[in-house]
């Protein structure tokens, strides 16, 4: 299903003369990467590498939310020579302390995929196509917009009334629908299902977010937690500093909190709300898991400025120091 580029990875390991390699992958690829270790070892055996000279290959077992979540700092204790990062595209604002090779894990296209894409092209009248890097190759003829990180950017509009997201999950199409306030069709090549996020659904969700901001206005927080993640692609330090400045300018008491994984079990402080300066997905996907009100940095600005024009919070390159 996914092309993990065994030959390319093998050649890269050989050329870099790496003796210890960390393999990092998102949850959906971890088992495939486990099998990949056996394939890579077999490659070394086929080329008559002495057993003691075969590089040590170790899977990073923790969660991996994207290229924003590179594990170089954590694994540096093991002194690895290389990280093989599967399933994502390199982010310009994520700099590694250890050499990294990015393996996009391209989807191996089949006939059903081709037929479904042709059908959707006709039904949606040549839609603007958005996808993630795994589907980049199989969508080449459609000139897709590839999402990098938590950013809703479309540079190649074909039909501004019709957006088709090709991929798995709902966060990325939801992000598009939030930002552009348009219906987004979703085609999942793995399940072969076609669904959509409608304008009415988006209006409902924006209403929920506006409701969270209104709640703060009706019952102003005495104290807020300003939260930053140390994950390299989520460590939006400039946004963090800006939120602190907003609190100070508006005489709002605050507790600055820095941690790696943001979860309900970690946010245990006596505050009335948390301002999340990391990935907006934490707020938009998981807000119902938290006892306290969660808002994005953009939403907190809206609250302070009493501005009800909803703005989607995106991770931008200029957010980082």
PDB file of C-alpha atoms in Angstrom:
ATOM      1  CA  UNK A   1       0.000   0.000   0.000  1.00  0.00           C
ATOM      2  CA  UNK A   2       2.818   2.415   0.909  1.00  0.00           C
ATOM      3  CA  UNK A   3       6.173   2.670  -0.822  1.00  0.00           C
ATOM      4  CA  UNK A   4       8.784   2.877   1.929  1.00  0.00           C
ATOM      5  CA  UNK A   5      11.655   3.110  -0.572  1.00  0.00           C
ATOM      6  CA  UNK A   6      13.771   0.310   0.883  1.00  0.00           C
ATOM      7  CA  UNK A   7      16.481   0.645  -1.783  1.00  0.00           C
ATOM      8  CA  UNK A   8      16.817   4.417  -1.343  1.00  0.00           C
ATOM      9  CA  UNK A   9      17.007   4.151   2.444  1.00  0.00           C
ATOM     10  CA  UNK A  10      19.568   1.347   2.201  1.00  0.00           C
ATOM     11  CA  UNK A  11      21.751   3.395  -0.162  1.00  0.00           C
ATOM     12  CA  UNK A  12      21.477   6.463   2.055  1.00  0.00           C
ATOM     13  CA  UNK A  13      22.529   4.498   5.134  1.00  0.00           C
ATOM     14  CA  UNK A  14      25.496   3.058   3.229  1.00  0.00           C
ATOM     15  CA  UNK A  15      26.591   6.392   1.751  1.00  0.00           C
ATOM     16  CA  UNK A  16      26.323   8.160   5.092  1.00  0.00           C
ATOM     17  CA  UNK A  17      28.186   5.295   6.798  1.00  0.00           C
ATOM     18  CA  UNK A  18      25.621   5.378   9.595  1.00  0.00           C
ATOM     19  CA  UNK A  19      26.175   2.814  12.339  1.00  0.00           C
ATOM     20  CA  UNK A  20      23.081   3.601  14.402  1.00  0.00           C
ATOM     21  CA  UNK A  21      19.776   4.569  12.766  1.00  0.00           C
ATOM     22  CA  UNK A  22      16.500   5.729  14.333  1.00  0.00           C
ATOM     23  CA  UNK A  23      13.328   5.049  12.347  1.00  0.00           C
ATOM     24  CA  UNK A  24      10.428   7.396  13.141  1.00  0.00           C
ATOM     25  CA  UNK A  25       6.901   7.017  11.787  1.00  0.00           C
ATOM     26  CA  UNK A  26       3.295   8.004  12.584  1.00  0.00           C
ATOM     27  CA  UNK A  27       1.005   5.415  14.170  1.00  0.00           C
ATOM     28  CA  UNK A  28      -0.380   4.171  10.852  1.00  0.00           C
ATOM     29  CA  UNK A  29       3.078   3.252   9.559  1.00  0.00           C
ATOM     30  CA  UNK A  30       4.791   1.908  12.682  1.00  0.00           C
ATOM     31  CA  UNK A  31       4.102  -1.775  11.951  1.00  0.00           C
ATOM     32  CA  UNK A  32       5.157  -1.373   8.330  1.00  0.00           C
ATOM     33  CA  UNK A  33       8.402   0.235   9.491  1.00  0.00           C
ATOM     34  CA  UNK A  34       8.935  -2.679  11.875  1.00  0.00           C
ATOM     35  CA  UNK A  35       8.836  -5.002   8.840  1.00  0.00           C
ATOM     36  CA  UNK A  36      11.067  -2.562   6.967  1.00  0.00           C
ATOM     37  CA  UNK A  37      13.890  -3.178   9.442  1.00  0.00           C
ATOM     38  CA  UNK A  38      13.940  -6.841   8.406  1.00  0.00           C
ATOM     39  CA  UNK A  39      14.042  -5.845   4.733  1.00  0.00           C
ATOM     40  CA  UNK A  40      16.920  -3.449   5.315  1.00  0.00           C
ATOM     41  CA  UNK A  41      18.880  -6.034   7.294  1.00  0.00           C
ATOM     42  CA  UNK A  42      18.324  -8.515   4.486  1.00  0.00           C
ATOM     43  CA  UNK A  43      19.751  -5.977   2.025  1.00  0.00           C
ATOM     44  CA  UNK A  44      22.947  -5.751   4.033  1.00  0.00           C
ATOM     45  CA  UNK A  45      23.182  -9.547   4.176  1.00  0.00           C
ATOM     46  CA  UNK A  46      22.649  -9.825   0.390  1.00  0.00           C
ATOM     47  CA  UNK A  47      25.553  -7.452  -0.171  1.00  0.00           C
ATOM     48  CA  UNK A  48      27.784  -9.563   2.081  1.00  0.00           C
ATOM     49  CA  UNK A  49      27.950  -7.131   4.977  1.00  0.00           C
ATOM     50  CA  UNK A  50      29.481  -8.751   8.031  1.00  0.00           C
ATOM     51  CA  UNK A  51      26.864  -9.251  10.790  1.00  0.00           C
ATOM     52  CA  UNK A  52      28.772  -7.031  13.216  1.00  0.00           C
ATOM     53  CA  UNK A  53      28.885  -4.244  10.588  1.00  0.00           C
ATOM     54  CA  UNK A  54      25.137  -4.142   9.929  1.00  0.00           C
ATOM     55  CA  UNK A  55      23.871  -0.825  11.383  1.00  0.00           C
ATOM     56  CA  UNK A  56      21.732  -0.907  14.498  1.00  0.00           C
ATOM     57  CA  UNK A  57      18.183   0.099  13.552  1.00  0.00           C
ATOM     58  CA  UNK A  58      15.841   1.287  16.299  1.00  0.00           C
ATOM     59  CA  UNK A  59      12.172   2.316  16.065  1.00  0.00           C
ATOM     60  CA  UNK A  60      11.065   5.488  17.838  1.00  0.00           C
ATOM     61  CA  UNK A  61       8.110   4.120  19.780  1.00  0.00           C
ATOM     62  CA  UNK A  62       6.523   7.362  20.960  1.00  0.00           C
ATOM     63  CA  UNK A  63       3.787   9.183  19.070  1.00  0.00           C
ATOM     64  CA  UNK A  64       4.681  11.087  15.926  1.00  0.00           C
ATOM     65  CA  UNK A  65       2.228  13.787  14.876  1.00  0.00           C
ATOM     66  CA  UNK A  66       4.120  14.888  11.779  1.00  0.00           C
ATOM     67  CA  UNK A  67       7.410  16.383  10.639  1.00  0.00           C
ATOM     68  CA  UNK A  68       6.722  18.973  13.364  1.00  0.00           C
ATOM     69  CA  UNK A  69       7.401  16.209  15.892  1.00  0.00           C
ATOM     70  CA  UNK A  70      10.947  15.202  14.939  1.00  0.00           C
ATOM     71  CA  UNK A  71      12.573  13.086  17.661  1.00  0.00           C
ATOM     72  CA  UNK A  72      16.182  14.268  17.242  1.00  0.00           C
ATOM     73  CA  UNK A  73      16.500  15.833  20.712  1.00  0.00           C
ATOM     74  CA  UNK A  74      15.098  12.806  22.514  1.00  0.00           C
ATOM     75  CA  UNK A  75      17.207  10.213  20.675  1.00  0.00           C
ATOM     76  CA  UNK A  76      20.404  12.273  20.881  1.00  0.00           C
ATOM     77  CA  UNK A  77      21.083  10.414  24.159  1.00  0.00           C
ATOM     78  CA  UNK A  78      21.747   7.333  21.994  1.00  0.00           C
ATOM     79  CA  UNK A  79      24.158   9.188  19.680  1.00  0.00           C
ATOM     80  CA  UNK A  80      22.532   8.007  16.427  1.00  0.00           C
ATOM     81  CA  UNK A  81      24.078   8.856  13.065  1.00  0.00           C
ATOM     82  CA  UNK A  82      20.812   9.140  11.151  1.00  0.00           C
ATOM     83  CA  UNK A  83      17.041   9.475  11.518  1.00  0.00           C
ATOM     84  CA  UNK A  84      14.770   7.991   8.856  1.00  0.00           C
ATOM     85  CA  UNK A  85      11.480   9.882   9.116  1.00  0.00           C
ATOM     86  CA  UNK A  86       8.536   8.220   7.348  1.00  0.00           C
ATOM     87  CA  UNK A  87       5.279   9.657   6.069  1.00  0.00           C
ATOM     88  CA  UNK A  88       5.907  13.403   6.000  1.00  0.00           C
ATOM     89  CA  UNK A  89       7.559  16.187   4.050  1.00  0.00           C
ATOM     90  CA  UNK A  90      10.416  18.206   5.532  1.00  0.00           C
ATOM     91  CA  UNK A  91       9.349  21.515   7.104  1.00  0.00           C
ATOM     92  CA  UNK A  92      11.608  24.505   6.472  1.00  0.00           C
ATOM     93  CA  UNK A  93      11.251  25.713  10.060  1.00  0.00           C
ATOM     94  CA  UNK A  94      12.252  22.385  11.654  1.00  0.00           C
ATOM     95  CA  UNK A  95      16.026  22.064  11.926  1.00  0.00           C
ATOM     96  CA  UNK A  96      17.464  18.772  13.111  1.00  0.00           C
ATOM     97  CA  UNK A  97      20.563  18.252  15.234  1.00  0.00           C
ATOM     98  CA  UNK A  98      20.974  14.832  13.588  1.00  0.00           C
ATOM     99  CA  UNK A  99      20.981  14.093   9.819  1.00  0.00           C
ATOM    100  CA  UNK A 100      17.491  13.139   8.593  1.00  0.00           C
ATOM    101  CA  UNK A 101      16.232  11.425   5.454  1.00  0.00           C
ATOM    102  CA  UNK A 102      12.514  11.951   4.777  1.00  0.00           C
ATOM    103  CA  UNK A 103      10.642   9.049   3.203  1.00  0.00           C
ATOM    104  CA  UNK A 104       7.275  10.237   1.917  1.00  0.00           C
ATOM    105  CA  UNK A 105       5.663   6.775   1.960  1.00  0.00           C
ATOM    106  CA  UNK A 106       3.938   7.276  -1.376  1.00  0.00           C
ATOM    107  CA  UNK A 107       0.634   5.506  -1.910  1.00  0.00           C
ATOM    108  CA  UNK A 108       0.804   2.626  -4.396  1.00  0.00           C
ATOM    109  CA  UNK A 109      -1.981   3.484  -6.821  1.00  0.00           C
ATOM    110  CA  UNK A 110      -4.507   0.887  -8.039  1.00  0.00           C
ATOM    111  CA  UNK A 111      -7.239   0.800 -10.704  1.00  0.00           C
ATOM    112  CA  UNK A 112      -9.997   1.707  -8.239  1.00  0.00           C
ATOM    113  CA  UNK A 113      -8.134   4.893  -7.372  1.00  0.00           C
ATOM    114  CA  UNK A 114      -7.841   5.894 -11.032  1.00  0.00           C
ATOM    115  CA  UNK A 115     -11.515   5.196 -11.748  1.00  0.00           C
ATOM    116  CA  UNK A 116     -12.721   7.058  -8.667  1.00  0.00           C
ATOM    117  CA  UNK A 117     -10.549  10.079  -9.441  1.00  0.00           C
ATOM    118  CA  UNK A 118     -11.838  10.255 -13.025  1.00  0.00           C
ATOM    119  CA  UNK A 119     -15.411  10.047 -11.760  1.00  0.00           C
ATOM    120  CA  UNK A 120     -14.879  12.772  -9.144  1.00  0.00           C
ATOM    121  CA  UNK A 121     -13.166  15.012 -11.690  1.00  0.00           C
ATOM    122  CA  UNK A 122     -16.305  14.949 -13.826  1.00  0.00           C
ATOM    123  CA  UNK A 123     -18.800  15.196 -10.974  1.00  0.00           C
ATOM    124  CA  UNK A 124     -17.030  18.151  -9.345  1.00  0.00           C
ATOM    125  CA  UNK A 125     -16.193  19.930 -12.604  1.00  0.00           C
ATOM    126  CA  UNK A 126     -12.387  19.896 -12.424  1.00  0.00           C
ATOM    127  CA  UNK A 127     -12.062  20.652  -8.679  1.00  0.00           C
ATOM    128  CA  UNK A 128      -9.154  22.224  -6.832  1.00  0.00           C
ATOM    129  CA  UNK A 129      -7.331  19.213  -5.399  1.00  0.00           C
ATOM    130  CA  UNK A 130      -5.645  19.220  -2.003  1.00  0.00           C
ATOM    131  CA  UNK A 131      -3.733  16.325  -0.473  1.00  0.00           C
ATOM    132  CA  UNK A 132      -0.814  15.241   1.702  1.00  0.00           C
ATOM    133  CA  UNK A 133       2.609  14.150   0.510  1.00  0.00           C
ATOM    134  CA  UNK A 134       1.742  10.407   0.493  1.00  0.00           C
ATOM    135  CA  UNK A 135      -0.598  10.969  -2.461  1.00  0.00           C
ATOM    136  CA  UNK A 136       1.546  13.503  -4.317  1.00  0.00           C
ATOM    137  CA  UNK A 137       2.870  11.104  -6.972  1.00  0.00           C
ATOM    138  CA  UNK A 138      -0.414   9.418  -7.824  1.00  0.00           C
ATOM    139  CA  UNK A 139      -2.084  12.838  -8.209  1.00  0.00           C
ATOM    140  CA  UNK A 140       0.613  14.427 -10.392  1.00  0.00           C
ATOM    141  CA  UNK A 141      -1.624  14.703 -13.458  1.00  0.00           C
ATOM    142  CA  UNK A 142      -4.107  16.761 -11.401  1.00  0.00           C
ATOM    143  CA  UNK A 143      -1.501  19.272 -10.190  1.00  0.00           C
ATOM    144  CA  UNK A 144      -2.487  18.988  -6.496  1.00  0.00           C
ATOM    145  CA  UNK A 145      -1.877  21.428  -3.663  1.00  0.00           C
ATOM    146  CA  UNK A 146       0.186  19.596  -1.039  1.00  0.00           C
ATOM    147  CA  UNK A 147      -0.426  20.465   2.610  1.00  0.00           C
ATOM    148  CA  UNK A 148       2.687  21.043   4.711  1.00  0.00           C
ATOM    149  CA  UNK A 149       2.158  21.014   8.462  1.00  0.00           C
ATOM    150  CA  UNK A 150      -0.939  22.684   9.914  1.00  0.00           C
ATOM    151  CA  UNK A 151      -1.355  25.204   7.117  1.00  0.00           C
ATOM    152  CA  UNK A 152      -4.379  25.679   4.873  1.00  0.00           C
ATOM    153  CA  UNK A 153      -2.658  27.048   1.778  1.00  0.00           C
ATOM    154  CA  UNK A 154      -3.981  26.752  -1.771  1.00  0.00           C
ATOM    155  CA  UNK A 155      -1.785  28.280  -4.462  1.00  0.00           C
ATOM    156  CA  UNK A 156      -3.262  26.492  -7.441  1.00  0.00           C
ATOM    157  CA  UNK A 157      -7.005  27.176  -7.676  1.00  0.00           C
ATOM    158  CA  UNK A 158      -8.738  25.369 -10.536  1.00  0.00           C
ATOM    159  CA  UNK A 159     -12.295  25.767  -9.374  1.00  0.00           C
ATOM    160  CA  UNK A 160     -12.827  28.120  -6.436  1.00  0.00           C
ATOM    161  CA  UNK A 161     -16.263  26.638  -5.795  1.00  0.00           C
ATOM    162  CA  UNK A 162     -15.119  23.026  -5.625  1.00  0.00           C
ATOM    163  CA  UNK A 163     -12.393  21.624  -3.345  1.00  0.00           C
ATOM    164  CA  UNK A 164     -11.531  17.918  -3.265  1.00  0.00           C
ATOM    165  CA  UNK A 165      -9.330  16.563  -0.496  1.00  0.00           C
ATOM    166  CA  UNK A 166      -7.664  13.240  -1.295  1.00  0.00           C
ATOM    167  CA  UNK A 167      -6.397  11.457   1.791  1.00  0.00           C
ATOM    168  CA  UNK A 168      -7.278   9.967   5.158  1.00  0.00           C
ATOM    169  CA  UNK A 169      -8.711  11.640   8.253  1.00  0.00           C
ATOM    170  CA  UNK A 170     -10.766  14.805   8.594  1.00  0.00           C
ATOM    171  CA  UNK A 171      -8.391  17.346  10.102  1.00  0.00           C
ATOM    172  CA  UNK A 172      -6.819  18.612   6.880  1.00  0.00           C
ATOM    173  CA  UNK A 173     -10.104  18.988   4.961  1.00  0.00           C
ATOM    174  CA  UNK A 174     -11.638  20.521   8.080  1.00  0.00           C
ATOM    175  CA  UNK A 175      -8.777  23.007   8.138  1.00  0.00           C
ATOM    176  CA  UNK A 176      -9.519  23.919   4.501  1.00  0.00           C
ATOM    177  CA  UNK A 177     -13.235  24.258   5.140  1.00  0.00           C
ATOM    178  CA  UNK A 178     -12.612  26.410   8.245  1.00  0.00           C
ATOM    179  CA  UNK A 179     -10.318  28.803   6.422  1.00  0.00           C
ATOM    180  CA  UNK A 180     -12.109  29.123   3.092  1.00  0.00           C
ATOM    181  CA  UNK A 181     -15.655  28.623   4.454  1.00  0.00           C
ATOM    182  CA  UNK A 182     -16.514  26.289   1.589  1.00  0.00           C
ATOM    183  CA  UNK A 183     -17.790  22.734   1.266  1.00  0.00           C
ATOM    184  CA  UNK A 184     -14.881  20.307   0.940  1.00  0.00           C
ATOM    185  CA  UNK A 185     -15.359  16.892  -0.649  1.00  0.00           C
ATOM    186  CA  UNK A 186     -13.217  14.095   0.777  1.00  0.00           C
ATOM    187  CA  UNK A 187     -12.027  11.022  -1.102  1.00  0.00           C
ATOM    188  CA  UNK A 188     -10.330   8.403   1.083  1.00  0.00           C
ATOM    189  CA  UNK A 189      -8.313   6.086  -1.225  1.00  0.00           C
ATOM    190  CA  UNK A 190      -7.882   3.493   1.529  1.00  0.00           C
ATOM    191  CA  UNK A 191     -11.574   2.992   2.305  1.00  0.00           C
ATOM    192  CA  UNK A 192     -12.756   4.162  -1.164  1.00  0.00           C
ATOM    193  CA  UNK A 193     -15.305   6.343   0.640  1.00  0.00           C
ATOM    194  CA  UNK A 194     -16.421   9.771  -0.512  1.00  0.00           C
ATOM    195  CA  UNK A 195     -17.743  12.192   2.102  1.00  0.00           C
ATOM    196  CA  UNK A 196     -17.827  15.933   2.651  1.00  0.00           C
ATOM    197  CA  UNK A 197     -17.594  18.756   5.131  1.00  0.00           C
ATOM    198  CA  UNK A 198     -20.431  21.111   4.286  1.00  0.00           C
ATOM    199  CA  UNK A 199     -20.689  24.868   4.691  1.00  0.00           C
ATOM    200  CA  UNK A 200     -23.476  24.364   7.232  1.00  0.00           C
ATOM    201  CA  UNK A 201     -21.224  22.044   9.256  1.00  0.00           C
ATOM    202  CA  UNK A 202     -18.468  24.661   9.184  1.00  0.00           C
ATOM    203  CA  UNK A 203     -20.875  27.401  10.278  1.00  0.00           C
ATOM    204  CA  UNK A 204     -21.910  25.179  13.161  1.00  0.00           C
ATOM    205  CA  UNK A 205     -18.294  24.551  14.163  1.00  0.00           C
ATOM    206  CA  UNK A 206     -17.354  28.225  13.901  1.00  0.00           C
ATOM    207  CA  UNK A 207     -20.404  28.957  16.044  1.00  0.00           C
ATOM    208  CA  UNK A 208     -18.976  26.583  18.673  1.00  0.00           C
ATOM    209  CA  UNK A 209     -15.616  28.367  18.558  1.00  0.00           C
ATOM    210  CA  UNK A 210     -17.262  31.804  18.735  1.00  0.00           C
ATOM    211  CA  UNK A 211     -19.238  30.427  21.681  1.00  0.00           C
ATOM    212  CA  UNK A 212     -15.987  29.648  23.515  1.00  0.00           C
ATOM    213  CA  UNK A 213     -14.781  33.211  22.931  1.00  0.00           C
ATOM    214  CA  UNK A 214     -18.139  34.649  24.012  1.00  0.00           C
ATOM    215  CA  UNK A 215     -17.955  32.555  27.185  1.00  0.00           C
ATOM    216  CA  UNK A 216     -14.676  34.310  28.033  1.00  0.00           C
ATOM    217  CA  UNK A 217     -16.260  37.698  27.357  1.00  0.00           C
ATOM    218  CA  UNK A 218     -19.272  36.997  29.560  1.00  0.00           C
ATOM    219  CA  UNK A 219     -17.119  35.586  32.339  1.00  0.00           C
ATOM    220  CA  UNK A 220     -13.641  37.131  31.912  1.00  0.00           C
ATOM    221  CA  UNK A 221     -10.903  34.771  33.077  1.00  0.00           C
ATOM    222  CA  UNK A 222      -9.069  35.858  36.202  1.00  0.00           C
ATOM    223  CA  UNK A 223      -6.103  33.813  35.114  1.00  0.00           C
ATOM    224  CA  UNK A 224      -5.104  31.976  31.930  1.00  0.00           C
ATOM    225  CA  UNK A 225      -2.441  29.428  31.087  1.00  0.00           C
ATOM    226  CA  UNK A 226      -0.294  30.321  28.066  1.00  0.00           C
ATOM    227  CA  UNK A 227       0.857  26.964  26.688  1.00  0.00           C
ATOM    228  CA  UNK A 228       3.801  26.218  24.388  1.00  0.00           C
ATOM    229  CA  UNK A 229       5.058  22.853  23.127  1.00  0.00           C
ATOM    230  CA  UNK A 230       8.755  22.079  22.762  1.00  0.00           C
ATOM    231  CA  UNK A 231       8.064  19.943  19.690  1.00  0.00           C
ATOM    232  CA  UNK A 232      10.259  21.581  17.085  1.00  0.00           C
ATOM    233  CA  UNK A 233       7.538  22.290  14.555  1.00  0.00           C
ATOM    234  CA  UNK A 234       5.069  23.440  17.214  1.00  0.00           C
ATOM    235  CA  UNK A 235       7.374  25.613  19.327  1.00  0.00           C
ATOM    236  CA  UNK A 236       5.844  28.904  18.178  1.00  0.00           C
ATOM    237  CA  UNK A 237       7.892  30.995  20.584  1.00  0.00           C
ATOM    238  CA  UNK A 238       7.002  34.329  18.969  1.00  0.00           C
ATOM    239  CA  UNK A 239       3.291  33.553  19.318  1.00  0.00           C
ATOM    240  CA  UNK A 240       3.899  32.511  22.937  1.00  0.00           C
ATOM    241  CA  UNK A 241       5.635  35.827  23.659  1.00  0.00           C
ATOM    242  CA  UNK A 242       2.886  37.765  21.883  1.00  0.00           C
ATOM    243  CA  UNK A 243       0.189  36.130  24.036  1.00  0.00           C
ATOM    244  CA  UNK A 244       2.144  37.007  27.181  1.00  0.00           C
ATOM    245  CA  UNK A 245       2.376  40.620  25.992  1.00  0.00           C
ATOM    246  CA  UNK A 246      -1.385  40.660  25.350  1.00  0.00           C
ATOM    247  CA  UNK A 247      -2.012  39.486  28.901  1.00  0.00           C
ATOM    248  CA  UNK A 248       0.307  42.090  30.374  1.00  0.00           C
ATOM    249  CA  UNK A 249      -1.139  44.916  28.271  1.00  0.00           C
ATOM    250  CA  UNK A 250      -4.684  43.957  29.284  1.00  0.00           C
ATOM    251  CA  UNK A 251      -3.845  43.191  32.917  1.00  0.00           C
ATOM    252  CA  UNK A 252      -4.811  39.517  32.628  1.00  0.00           C
ATOM    253  CA  UNK A 253      -3.017  37.282  35.117  1.00  0.00           C
ATOM    254  CA  UNK A 254      -1.297  34.356  33.428  1.00  0.00           C
ATOM    255  CA  UNK A 255       0.879  31.301  33.959  1.00  0.00           C
ATOM    256  CA  UNK A 256       3.326  30.506  31.145  1.00  0.00           C
ATOM    257  CA  UNK A 257       3.566  26.730  30.639  1.00  0.00           C
ATOM    258  CA  UNK A 258       6.071  24.884  28.456  1.00  0.00           C
ATOM    259  CA  UNK A 259       5.840  21.131  27.870  1.00  0.00           C
ATOM    260  CA  UNK A 260       6.321  18.557  25.138  1.00  0.00           C
ATOM    261  CA  UNK A 261       3.039  16.667  24.919  1.00  0.00           C
ATOM    262  CA  UNK A 262      -0.044  18.775  25.566  1.00  0.00           C
ATOM    263  CA  UNK A 263      -2.744  16.601  27.120  1.00  0.00           C
ATOM    264  CA  UNK A 264      -5.520  16.842  29.746  1.00  0.00           C
ATOM    265  CA  UNK A 265      -3.323  15.052  32.294  1.00  0.00           C
ATOM    266  CA  UNK A 266      -0.621  17.717  31.909  1.00  0.00           C
ATOM    267  CA  UNK A 267      -2.828  20.804  32.110  1.00  0.00           C
ATOM    268  CA  UNK A 268      -3.731  20.701  35.799  1.00  0.00           C
ATOM    269  CA  UNK A 269      -3.248  24.338  36.795  1.00  0.00           C
ATOM    270  CA  UNK A 270      -5.634  26.704  38.588  1.00  0.00           C
ATOM    271  CA  UNK A 271      -6.542  28.811  35.596  1.00  0.00           C
ATOM    272  CA  UNK A 272      -9.854  29.604  33.913  1.00  0.00           C
ATOM    273  CA  UNK A 273      -8.705  28.936  30.340  1.00  0.00           C
ATOM    274  CA  UNK A 274      -5.703  27.780  28.339  1.00  0.00           C
ATOM    275  CA  UNK A 275      -4.288  29.585  25.312  1.00  0.00           C
ATOM    276  CA  UNK A 276      -2.627  26.983  23.089  1.00  0.00           C
ATOM    277  CA  UNK A 277       0.336  28.399  21.161  1.00  0.00           C
ATOM    278  CA  UNK A 278       1.259  25.029  19.642  1.00  0.00           C
ATOM    279  CA  UNK A 279      -0.688  23.076  17.022  1.00  0.00           C
ATOM    280  CA  UNK A 280      -4.245  24.431  16.513  1.00  0.00           C
ATOM    281  CA  UNK A 281      -5.374  20.832  16.116  1.00  0.00           C
ATOM    282  CA  UNK A 282      -5.133  20.404  19.900  1.00  0.00           C
ATOM    283  CA  UNK A 283      -7.905  22.967  20.314  1.00  0.00           C
ATOM    284  CA  UNK A 284     -10.058  22.175  17.288  1.00  0.00           C
ATOM    285  CA  UNK A 285      -9.937  18.373  17.592  1.00  0.00           C
ATOM    286  CA  UNK A 286      -9.585  17.751  21.312  1.00  0.00           C
ATOM    287  CA  UNK A 287     -11.243  20.656  23.164  1.00  0.00           C
ATOM    288  CA  UNK A 288     -14.017  18.407  24.508  1.00  0.00           C
ATOM    289  CA  UNK A 289     -11.422  16.276  26.361  1.00  0.00           C
ATOM    290  CA  UNK A 290     -10.444  19.176  28.614  1.00  0.00           C
ATOM    291  CA  UNK A 291     -12.200  20.487  31.718  1.00  0.00           C
ATOM    292  CA  UNK A 292     -11.095  24.080  31.108  1.00  0.00           C
ATOM    293  CA  UNK A 293     -11.795  26.235  28.066  1.00  0.00           C
ATOM    294  CA  UNK A 294      -9.170  25.854  25.338  1.00  0.00           C
ATOM    295  CA  UNK A 295      -8.609  28.568  22.740  1.00  0.00           C
ATOM    296  CA  UNK A 296      -6.067  29.055  19.989  1.00  0.00           C
ATOM    297  CA  UNK A 297      -3.763  32.072  20.005  1.00  0.00           C
ATOM    298  CA  UNK A 298      -5.900  33.675  17.281  1.00  0.00           C
ATOM    299  CA  UNK A 299      -9.061  33.093  19.300  1.00  0.00           C
ATOM    300  CA  UNK A 300      -7.486  34.664  22.378  1.00  0.00           C
ATOM    301  CA  UNK A 301      -6.641  37.732  20.292  1.00  0.00           C
ATOM    302  CA  UNK A 302     -10.271  37.852  19.171  1.00  0.00           C
ATOM    303  CA  UNK A 303     -11.370  37.767  22.812  1.00  0.00           C
ATOM    304  CA  UNK A 304      -8.997  40.539  23.887  1.00  0.00           C
ATOM    305  CA  UNK A 305      -9.866  42.740  20.906  1.00  0.00           C
ATOM    306  CA  UNK A 306     -13.595  41.866  21.013  1.00  0.00           C
ATOM    307  CA  UNK A 307     -13.418  40.853  17.368  1.00  0.00           C
ATOM    308  CA  UNK A 308     -15.950  38.264  16.165  1.00  0.00           C
ATOM    309  CA  UNK A 309     -14.564  37.814  12.644  1.00  0.00           C
ATOM    310  CA  UNK A 310     -13.341  34.230  12.993  1.00  0.00           C
ATOM    311  CA  UNK A 311      -9.741  33.650  11.897  1.00  0.00           C
ATOM    312  CA  UNK A 312      -8.307  30.146  11.592  1.00  0.00           C
ATOM    313  CA  UNK A 313      -5.023  29.732  13.472  1.00  0.00           C
ATOM    314  CA  UNK A 314      -2.234  28.379  11.261  1.00  0.00           C
ATOM    315  CA  UNK A 315       1.361  27.428  12.002  1.00  0.00           C
ATOM    316  CA  UNK A 316       3.508  29.870  10.024  1.00  0.00           C
ATOM    317  CA  UNK A 317       7.259  30.029   9.474  1.00  0.00           C
ATOM    318  CA  UNK A 318       7.488  33.451  11.122  1.00  0.00           C
ATOM    319  CA  UNK A 319       6.031  32.033  14.369  1.00  0.00           C
ATOM    320  CA  UNK A 320       9.433  30.606  15.298  1.00  0.00           C
ATOM    321  CA  UNK A 321      12.548  32.193  16.793  1.00  0.00           C
TER     322      UNK A 321
END
